[in-house]
CSV table of C-alpha atoms and ligand atoms in Angstrom, one decimal:
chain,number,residue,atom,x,y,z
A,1,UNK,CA,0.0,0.0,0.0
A,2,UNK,CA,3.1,2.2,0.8
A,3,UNK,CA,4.5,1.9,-2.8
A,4,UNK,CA,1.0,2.6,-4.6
A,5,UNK,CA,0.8,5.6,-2.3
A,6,UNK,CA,4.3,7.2,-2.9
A,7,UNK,CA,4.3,6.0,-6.4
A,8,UNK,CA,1.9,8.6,-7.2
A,9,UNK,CA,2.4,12.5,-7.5
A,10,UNK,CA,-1.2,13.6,-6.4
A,11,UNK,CA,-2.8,15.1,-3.7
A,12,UNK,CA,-5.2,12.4,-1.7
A,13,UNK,CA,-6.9,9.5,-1.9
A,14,UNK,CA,-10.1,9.1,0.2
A,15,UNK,CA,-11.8,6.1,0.8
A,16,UNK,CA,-14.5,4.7,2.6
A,17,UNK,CA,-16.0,1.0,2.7
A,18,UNK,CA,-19.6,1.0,2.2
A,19,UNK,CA,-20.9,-2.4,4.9
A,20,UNK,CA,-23.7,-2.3,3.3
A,21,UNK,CA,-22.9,-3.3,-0.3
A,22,UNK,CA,-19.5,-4.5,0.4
A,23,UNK,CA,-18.1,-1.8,-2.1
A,24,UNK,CA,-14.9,0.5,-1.5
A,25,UNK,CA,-15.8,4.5,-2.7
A,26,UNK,CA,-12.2,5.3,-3.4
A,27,UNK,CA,-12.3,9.3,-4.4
A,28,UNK,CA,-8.5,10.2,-6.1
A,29,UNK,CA,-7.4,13.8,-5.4
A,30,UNK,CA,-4.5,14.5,-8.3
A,31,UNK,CA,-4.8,18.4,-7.9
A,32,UNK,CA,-7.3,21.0,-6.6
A,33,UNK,CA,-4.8,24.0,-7.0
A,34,UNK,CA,-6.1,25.2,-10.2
A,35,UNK,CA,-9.5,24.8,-9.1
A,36,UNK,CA,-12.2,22.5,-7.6
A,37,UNK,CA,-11.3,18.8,-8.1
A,38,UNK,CA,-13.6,17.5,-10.8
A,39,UNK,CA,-14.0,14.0,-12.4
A,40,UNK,CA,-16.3,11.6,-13.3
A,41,UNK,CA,-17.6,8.4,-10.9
A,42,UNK,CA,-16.7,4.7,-12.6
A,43,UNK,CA,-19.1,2.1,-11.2
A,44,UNK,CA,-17.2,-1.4,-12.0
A,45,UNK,CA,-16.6,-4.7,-10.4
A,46,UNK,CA,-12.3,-4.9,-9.3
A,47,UNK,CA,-10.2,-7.9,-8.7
A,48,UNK,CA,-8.2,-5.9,-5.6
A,49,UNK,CA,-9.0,-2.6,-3.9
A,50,UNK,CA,-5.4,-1.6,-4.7
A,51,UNK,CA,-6.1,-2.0,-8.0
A,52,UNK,CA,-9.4,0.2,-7.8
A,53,UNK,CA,-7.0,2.6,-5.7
A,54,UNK,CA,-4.5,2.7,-8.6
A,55,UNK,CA,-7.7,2.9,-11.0
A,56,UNK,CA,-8.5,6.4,-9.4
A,57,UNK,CA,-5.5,7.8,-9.2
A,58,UNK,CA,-4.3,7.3,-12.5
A,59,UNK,CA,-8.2,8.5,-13.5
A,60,UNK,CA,-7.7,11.6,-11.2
A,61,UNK,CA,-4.5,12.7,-13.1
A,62,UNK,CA,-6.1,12.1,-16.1
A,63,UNK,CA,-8.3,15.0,-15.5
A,64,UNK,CA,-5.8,17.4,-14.0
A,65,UNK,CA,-3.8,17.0,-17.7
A,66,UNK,CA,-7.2,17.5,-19.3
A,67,UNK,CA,-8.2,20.4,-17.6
A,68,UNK,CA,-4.8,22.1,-18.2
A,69,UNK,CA,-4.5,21.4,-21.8
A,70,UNK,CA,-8.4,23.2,-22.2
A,71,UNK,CA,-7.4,25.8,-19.5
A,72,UNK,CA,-10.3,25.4,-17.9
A,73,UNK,CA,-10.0,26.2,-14.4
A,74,UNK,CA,-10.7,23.2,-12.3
A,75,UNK,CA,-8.5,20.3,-11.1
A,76,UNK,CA,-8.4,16.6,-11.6
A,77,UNK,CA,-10.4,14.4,-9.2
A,78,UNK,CA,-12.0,10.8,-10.2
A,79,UNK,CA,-13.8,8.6,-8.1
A,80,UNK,CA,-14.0,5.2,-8.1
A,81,UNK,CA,-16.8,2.6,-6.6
A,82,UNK,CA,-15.3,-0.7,-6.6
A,83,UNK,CA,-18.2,-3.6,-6.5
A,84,UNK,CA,-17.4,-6.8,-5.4
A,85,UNK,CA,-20.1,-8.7,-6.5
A,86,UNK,CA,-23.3,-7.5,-8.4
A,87,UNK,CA,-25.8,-5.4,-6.9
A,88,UNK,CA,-29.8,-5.0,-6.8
A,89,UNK,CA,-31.4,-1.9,-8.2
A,90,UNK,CA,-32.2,-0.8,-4.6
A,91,UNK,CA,-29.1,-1.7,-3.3
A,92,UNK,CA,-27.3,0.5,-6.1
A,93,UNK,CA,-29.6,3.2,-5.5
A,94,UNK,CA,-28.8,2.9,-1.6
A,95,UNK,CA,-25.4,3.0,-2.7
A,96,UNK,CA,-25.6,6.2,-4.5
A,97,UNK,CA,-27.6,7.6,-1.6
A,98,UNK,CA,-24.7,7.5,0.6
A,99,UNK,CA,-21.9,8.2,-2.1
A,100,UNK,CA,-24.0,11.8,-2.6
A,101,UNK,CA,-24.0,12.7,1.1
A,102,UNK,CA,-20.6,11.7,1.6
A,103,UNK,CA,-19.7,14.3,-1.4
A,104,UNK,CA,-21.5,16.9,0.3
A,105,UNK,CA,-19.4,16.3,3.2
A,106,UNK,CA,-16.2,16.9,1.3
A,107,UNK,CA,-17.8,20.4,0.6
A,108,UNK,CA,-16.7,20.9,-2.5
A,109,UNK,CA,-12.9,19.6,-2.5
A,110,UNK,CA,-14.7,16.6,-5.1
A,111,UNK,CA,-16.8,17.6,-7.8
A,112,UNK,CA,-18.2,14.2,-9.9
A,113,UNK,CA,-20.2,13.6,-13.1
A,114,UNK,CA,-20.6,10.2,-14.8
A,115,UNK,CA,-18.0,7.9,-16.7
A,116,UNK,CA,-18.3,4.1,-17.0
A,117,UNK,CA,-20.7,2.3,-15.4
A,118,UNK,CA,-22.6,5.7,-14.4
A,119,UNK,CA,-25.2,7.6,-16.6
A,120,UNK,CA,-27.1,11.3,-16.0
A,121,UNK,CA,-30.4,9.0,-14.0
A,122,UNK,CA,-27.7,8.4,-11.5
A,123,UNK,CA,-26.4,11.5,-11.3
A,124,UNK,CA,-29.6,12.5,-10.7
A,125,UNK,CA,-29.9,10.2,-7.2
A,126,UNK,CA,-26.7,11.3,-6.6
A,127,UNK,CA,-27.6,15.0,-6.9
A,128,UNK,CA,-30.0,14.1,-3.9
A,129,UNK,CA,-28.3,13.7,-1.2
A,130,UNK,CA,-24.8,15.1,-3.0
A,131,UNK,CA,-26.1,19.1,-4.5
A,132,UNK,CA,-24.5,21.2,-5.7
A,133,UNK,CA,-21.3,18.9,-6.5
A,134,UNK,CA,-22.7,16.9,-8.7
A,135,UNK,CA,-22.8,17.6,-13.0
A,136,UNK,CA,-24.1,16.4,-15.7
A,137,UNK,CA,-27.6,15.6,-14.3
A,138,UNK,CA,-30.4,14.5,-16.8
A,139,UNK,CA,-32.1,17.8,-18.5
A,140,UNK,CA,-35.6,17.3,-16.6
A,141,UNK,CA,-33.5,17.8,-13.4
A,142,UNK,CA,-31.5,21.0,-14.3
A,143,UNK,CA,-28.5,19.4,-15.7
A,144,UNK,CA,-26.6,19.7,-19.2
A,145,UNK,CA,-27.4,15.5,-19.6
A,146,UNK,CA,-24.5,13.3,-20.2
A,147,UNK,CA,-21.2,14.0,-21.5
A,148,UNK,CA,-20.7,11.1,-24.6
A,149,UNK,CA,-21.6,13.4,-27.4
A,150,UNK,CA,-19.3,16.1,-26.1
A,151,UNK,CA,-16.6,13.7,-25.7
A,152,UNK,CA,-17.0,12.3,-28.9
A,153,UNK,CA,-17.2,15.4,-31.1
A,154,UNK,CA,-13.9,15.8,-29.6
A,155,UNK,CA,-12.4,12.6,-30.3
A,156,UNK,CA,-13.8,14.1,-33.5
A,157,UNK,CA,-11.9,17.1,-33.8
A,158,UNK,CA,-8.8,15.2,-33.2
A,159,UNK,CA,-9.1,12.9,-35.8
A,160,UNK,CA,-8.8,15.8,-38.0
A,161,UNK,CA,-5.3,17.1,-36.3
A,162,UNK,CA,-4.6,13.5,-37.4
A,163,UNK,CA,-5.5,13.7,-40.7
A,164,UNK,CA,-3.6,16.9,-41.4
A,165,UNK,CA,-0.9,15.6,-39.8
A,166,UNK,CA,-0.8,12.6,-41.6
A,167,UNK,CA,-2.8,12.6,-44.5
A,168,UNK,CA,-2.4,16.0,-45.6
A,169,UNK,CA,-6.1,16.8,-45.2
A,170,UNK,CA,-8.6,17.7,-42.1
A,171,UNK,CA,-11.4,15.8,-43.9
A,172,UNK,CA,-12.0,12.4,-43.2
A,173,UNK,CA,-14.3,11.2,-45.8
A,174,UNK,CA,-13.0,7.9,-47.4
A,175,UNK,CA,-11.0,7.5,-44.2
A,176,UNK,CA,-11.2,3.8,-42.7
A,177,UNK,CA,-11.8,4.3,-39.2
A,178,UNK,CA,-12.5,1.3,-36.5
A,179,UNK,CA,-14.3,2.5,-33.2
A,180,UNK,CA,-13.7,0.2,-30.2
A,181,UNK,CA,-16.2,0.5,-27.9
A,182,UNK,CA,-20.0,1.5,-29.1
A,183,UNK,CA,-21.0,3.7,-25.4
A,184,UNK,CA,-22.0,6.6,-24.8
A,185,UNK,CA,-18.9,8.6,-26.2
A,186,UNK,CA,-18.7,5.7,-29.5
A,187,UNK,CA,-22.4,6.0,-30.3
A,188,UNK,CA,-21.9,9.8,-31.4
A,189,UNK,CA,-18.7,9.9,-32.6
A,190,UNK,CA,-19.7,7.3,-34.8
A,191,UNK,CA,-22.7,9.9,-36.4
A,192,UNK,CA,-19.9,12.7,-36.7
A,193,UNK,CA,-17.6,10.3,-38.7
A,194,UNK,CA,-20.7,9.2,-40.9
A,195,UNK,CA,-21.5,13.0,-41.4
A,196,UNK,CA,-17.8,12.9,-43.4
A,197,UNK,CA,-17.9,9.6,-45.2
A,198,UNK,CA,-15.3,7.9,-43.3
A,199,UNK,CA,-15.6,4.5,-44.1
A,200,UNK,CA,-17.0,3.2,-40.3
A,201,UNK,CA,-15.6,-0.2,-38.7
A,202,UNK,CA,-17.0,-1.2,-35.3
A,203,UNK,CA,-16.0,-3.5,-32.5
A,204,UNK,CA,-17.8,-4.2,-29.0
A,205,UNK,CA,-17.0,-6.7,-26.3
A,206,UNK,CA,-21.4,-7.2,-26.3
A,207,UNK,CA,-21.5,-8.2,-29.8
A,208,UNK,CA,-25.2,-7.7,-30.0
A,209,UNK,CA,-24.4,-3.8,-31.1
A,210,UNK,CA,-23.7,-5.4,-34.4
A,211,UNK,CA,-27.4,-5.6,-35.2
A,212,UNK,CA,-27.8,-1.7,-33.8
A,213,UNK,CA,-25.6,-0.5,-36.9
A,214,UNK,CA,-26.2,-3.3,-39.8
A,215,UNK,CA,-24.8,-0.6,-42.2
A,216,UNK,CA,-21.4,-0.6,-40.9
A,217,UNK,CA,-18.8,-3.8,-40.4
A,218,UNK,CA,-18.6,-5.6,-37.2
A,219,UNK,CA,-15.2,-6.5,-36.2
A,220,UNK,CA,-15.2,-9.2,-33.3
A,221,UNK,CA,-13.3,-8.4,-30.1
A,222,UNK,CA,-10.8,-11.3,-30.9
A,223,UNK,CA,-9.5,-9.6,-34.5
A,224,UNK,CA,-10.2,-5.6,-33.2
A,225,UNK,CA,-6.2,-5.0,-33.0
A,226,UNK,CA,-4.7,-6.8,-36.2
A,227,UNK,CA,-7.6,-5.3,-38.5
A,228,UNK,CA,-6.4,-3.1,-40.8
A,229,UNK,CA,-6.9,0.8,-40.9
A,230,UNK,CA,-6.5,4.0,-40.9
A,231,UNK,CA,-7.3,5.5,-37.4
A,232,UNK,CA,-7.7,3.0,-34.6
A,233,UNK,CA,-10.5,4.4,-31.9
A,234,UNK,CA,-10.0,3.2,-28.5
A,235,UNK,CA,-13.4,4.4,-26.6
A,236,UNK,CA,-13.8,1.2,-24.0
A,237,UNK,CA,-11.7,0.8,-21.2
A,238,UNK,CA,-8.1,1.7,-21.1
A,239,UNK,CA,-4.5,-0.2,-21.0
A,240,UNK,CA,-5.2,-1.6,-23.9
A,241,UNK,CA,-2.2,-0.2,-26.0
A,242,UNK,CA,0.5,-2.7,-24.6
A,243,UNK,CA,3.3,-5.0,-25.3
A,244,UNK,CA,1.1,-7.5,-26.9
A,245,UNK,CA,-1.2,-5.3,-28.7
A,246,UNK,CA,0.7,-3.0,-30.1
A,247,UNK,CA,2.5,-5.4,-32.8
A,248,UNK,CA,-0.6,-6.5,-33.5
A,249,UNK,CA,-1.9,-3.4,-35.0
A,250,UNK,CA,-2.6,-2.4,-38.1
A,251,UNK,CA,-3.6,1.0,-38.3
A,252,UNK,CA,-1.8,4.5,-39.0
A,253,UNK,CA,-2.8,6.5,-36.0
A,254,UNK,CA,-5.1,6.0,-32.6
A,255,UNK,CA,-7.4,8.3,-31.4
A,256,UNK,CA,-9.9,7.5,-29.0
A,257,UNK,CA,-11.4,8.7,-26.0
A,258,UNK,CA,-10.5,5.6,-23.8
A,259,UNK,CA,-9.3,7.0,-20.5
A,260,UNK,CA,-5.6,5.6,-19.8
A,261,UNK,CA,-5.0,4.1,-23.2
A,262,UNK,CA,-1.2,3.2,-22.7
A,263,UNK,CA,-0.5,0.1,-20.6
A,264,UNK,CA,2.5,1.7,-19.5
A,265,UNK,CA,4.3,5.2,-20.6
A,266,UNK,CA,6.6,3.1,-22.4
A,267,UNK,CA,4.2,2.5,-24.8
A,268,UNK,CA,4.0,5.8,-26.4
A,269,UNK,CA,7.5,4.9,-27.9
A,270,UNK,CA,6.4,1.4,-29.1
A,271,UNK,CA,3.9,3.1,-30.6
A,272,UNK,CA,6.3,5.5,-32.3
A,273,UNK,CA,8.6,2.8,-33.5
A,274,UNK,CA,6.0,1.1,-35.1
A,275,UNK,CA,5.6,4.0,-37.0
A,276,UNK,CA,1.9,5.0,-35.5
A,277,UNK,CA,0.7,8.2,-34.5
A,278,UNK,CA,-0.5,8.2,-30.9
A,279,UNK,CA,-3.1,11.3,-30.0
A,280,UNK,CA,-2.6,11.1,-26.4
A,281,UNK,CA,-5.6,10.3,-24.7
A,282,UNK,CA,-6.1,13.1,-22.3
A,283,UNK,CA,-5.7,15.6,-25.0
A,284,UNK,CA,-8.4,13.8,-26.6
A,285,UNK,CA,-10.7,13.4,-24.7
A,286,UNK,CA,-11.8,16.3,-22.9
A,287,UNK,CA,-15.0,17.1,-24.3
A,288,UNK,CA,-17.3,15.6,-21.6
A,289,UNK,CA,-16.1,17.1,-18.5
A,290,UNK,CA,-15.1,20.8,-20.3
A,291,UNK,CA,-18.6,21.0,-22.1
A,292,UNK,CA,-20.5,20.1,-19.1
A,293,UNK,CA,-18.4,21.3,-16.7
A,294,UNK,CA,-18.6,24.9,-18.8
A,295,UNK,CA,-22.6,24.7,-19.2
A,296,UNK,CA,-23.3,23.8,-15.7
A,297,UNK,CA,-21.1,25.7,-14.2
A,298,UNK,CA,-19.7,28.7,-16.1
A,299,UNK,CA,-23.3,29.5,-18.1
A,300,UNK,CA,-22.1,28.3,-21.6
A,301,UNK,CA,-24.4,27.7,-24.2
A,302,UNK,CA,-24.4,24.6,-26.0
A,303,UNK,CA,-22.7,26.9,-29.0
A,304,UNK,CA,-20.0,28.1,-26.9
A,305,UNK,CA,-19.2,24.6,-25.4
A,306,UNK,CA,-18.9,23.0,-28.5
A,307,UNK,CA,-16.3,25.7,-29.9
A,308,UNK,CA,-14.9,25.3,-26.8
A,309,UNK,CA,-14.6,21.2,-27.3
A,310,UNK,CA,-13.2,21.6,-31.0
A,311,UNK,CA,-10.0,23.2,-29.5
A,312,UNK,CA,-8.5,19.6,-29.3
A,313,UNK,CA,-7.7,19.4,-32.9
A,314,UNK,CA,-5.3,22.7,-32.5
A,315,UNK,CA,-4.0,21.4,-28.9
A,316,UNK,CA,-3.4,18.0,-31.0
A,317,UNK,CA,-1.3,19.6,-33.7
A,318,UNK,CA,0.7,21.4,-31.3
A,319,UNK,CA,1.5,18.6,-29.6
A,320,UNK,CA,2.3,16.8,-33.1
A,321,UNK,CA,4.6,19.6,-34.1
A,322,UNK,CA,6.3,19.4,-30.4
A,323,UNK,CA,6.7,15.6,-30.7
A,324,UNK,CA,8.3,16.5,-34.5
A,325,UNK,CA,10.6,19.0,-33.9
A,326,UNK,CA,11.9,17.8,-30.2
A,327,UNK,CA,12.1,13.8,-31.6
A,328,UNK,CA,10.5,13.0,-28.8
A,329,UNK,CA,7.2,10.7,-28.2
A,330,UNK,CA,3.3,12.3,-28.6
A,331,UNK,CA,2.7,11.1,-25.3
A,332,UNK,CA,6.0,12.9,-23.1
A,333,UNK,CA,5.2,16.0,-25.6
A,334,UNK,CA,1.7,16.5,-24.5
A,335,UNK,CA,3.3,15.9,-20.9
A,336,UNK,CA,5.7,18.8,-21.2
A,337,UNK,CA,2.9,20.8,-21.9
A,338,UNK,CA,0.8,20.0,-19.4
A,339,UNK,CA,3.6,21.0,-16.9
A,340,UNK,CA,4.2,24.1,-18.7
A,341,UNK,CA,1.0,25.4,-18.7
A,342,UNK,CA,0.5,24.2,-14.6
A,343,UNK,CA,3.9,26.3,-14.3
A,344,UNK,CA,2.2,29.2,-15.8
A,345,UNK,CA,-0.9,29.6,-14.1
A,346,UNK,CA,1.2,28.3,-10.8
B,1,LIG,N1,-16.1,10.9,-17.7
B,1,LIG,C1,-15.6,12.3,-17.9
B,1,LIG,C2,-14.1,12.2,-18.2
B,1,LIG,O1,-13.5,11.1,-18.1
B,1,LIG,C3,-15.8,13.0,-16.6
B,1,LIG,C4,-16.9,14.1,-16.5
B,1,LIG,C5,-18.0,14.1,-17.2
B,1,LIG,C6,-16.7,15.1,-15.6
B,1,LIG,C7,-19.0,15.1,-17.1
B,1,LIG,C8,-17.6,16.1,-15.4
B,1,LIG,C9,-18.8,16.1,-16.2
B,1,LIG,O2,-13.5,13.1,-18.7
């Protein structure tokens, strides 16, 4: 417990064993100097508690890079609810209950939306017992509603830093382009790729989506990596670009909105050696959290968050040119601007 504690640059971890569901609320702290510690909640099943500890602390610093590439003032928090064993609908509701109040406790260091396994409804019972900390709340309840579409028109945007980059041209019609992961951020990004004629692959662990989109190919979980393409999309969970993945693959860059993407930071230069261009996820995938985050709690209009959101296609080809001119990987370049702009505002 020692090591995963000093292992980590951030600021807290709290954590608090819920008897009556048996799960561990585990809410990572990475920074709340440049503003109120915000991040979504993940609702999952977890082998370990350390690994659900290490789960939101790598989340929670996820944020605190997102937030500082967008400017947006507000620091990187994530919370995680480890389940170890299914729960009933009133004993996830219970569940949420107490999360809520225990959010209100904290007063505002924590403020959470929704990310996997958590949708707007349950932001809603959350909001409850847990107001005014809580975003992205369905519409008939005051909030902005959830943050996939956001998120996905920014994974969007950065496809088309990619295609400049790469292929000489923003547009993406004609593109092949394989989405893993048809959620809440996959099922919209899918509708702004089809808008430009990319030529749409998709691949789901519950293959049944397959019959949701009969128009595009199905690519099964087993073949998702070695299938040929132009831009890989990883939108499912992350750690999935690793030492045995990354020769498999086929494509010419990866964007995606996957949280944690890299299996480890030595990964970004696998990636580069193999000749593929890496957007790095937290520059990616910002969308949610800045366009709901703006909206709820800055007055945006849905206009001014989405021109807000399409900034990751100019942070993205800044951190292309970066990675270019210093030789170094995409990943370590959007890092080294993530510390200078922290420096900046420090
Ligand atoms: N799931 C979002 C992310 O990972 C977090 C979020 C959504 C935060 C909506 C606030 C509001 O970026």
């Amino acid at each position: 417990m020692k090591e995963i504690l000093t292992a980590w640059d951030g600021e807290a971890v709290l954590i608090r064993h819920d008897a009556q569901t048996g799960a561990v609320i585990i809410i990572g702290i990475h920074s709340s100097k440049f503003g109120p510690a915000t991040g979504g909640t993940r609702l999952m099943k977890y082998n370990t508690v350390e690994d659900a500890i290490q789960d939101a602390q790598k989340l929670s610093s996820g944020m605190t890079y997102k937030f500082a590439l967008a400017d947006f003032p507000r620091g990187g928090g994530k919370a995680v609810i480890a389940l170890s064993r299914d729960l009933l609908p009133e004993e996830r509701h219970g569940l949420l209950m107490r999360y809520g109040s225990w959010i209100r406790q904290l007063n505002g260091y924590y403020y959470t939306g929704p990310d996997v396994g958590t949708t707007p409804e349950d932001m809603d019972v959350i909001a409850t017992t847990g107001d005014p900390y809580v975003f992205s709340r369905t519409p008939a309840n005051g909030g902005a509603g959830g943050s996939g579409e956001a998120t996905g028109y920014g994974t969007y945007c950065g496809m088309k830093a990619v295609g400049a980059h790469l292929f000489g041209t923003r547009t993406l019609g004609g593109k092949k382009i394989l989405v893993q992961g048809i959620g809440s951020v996959g099922r919209p990004l899918l509708g702004y790729l089809k808008s430009e004629g990319a030529e749409i692959l998709i691949s789901d662990v519950d293959e049944r989506v397959a019959n949701d989109y009969p128009e595009y190919a199905f690519v099964t979980p087993a073949r998702v990596y070695q299938t040929p393409c132009d831009i890989f999309s990883p939108c499912a969970l992350g750690g999935i670009l690793n030492a045995d993945t990354i020769p498999q693959l086929r494509c010419k860059a990866v964007v995606g909105a996957a949280n944690n993407q890299l299996g480890t930071e030595a990964d970004a230069d696998f990636l580069a050696r193999q000749n593929i261009l890496y957007a790095p996820d937290f520059a990616c995938n910002i969308g949610g959290a800045l366009a709901i985050t703006g909206m709820e709690a800055m007055g945006w209009s849905k206009q001014v968050a989405f021109e807000q959101v399409s900034r990751v296609e100019q942070t993205l080809t800044t951190i292309f040119t970066l990675a270019d001119e210093q030789r170094i990987n995409t990943h370590v370049a959007a890092r080294n601007l993530v510390r200078e702009k922290l420096n900046r505002i420090q």
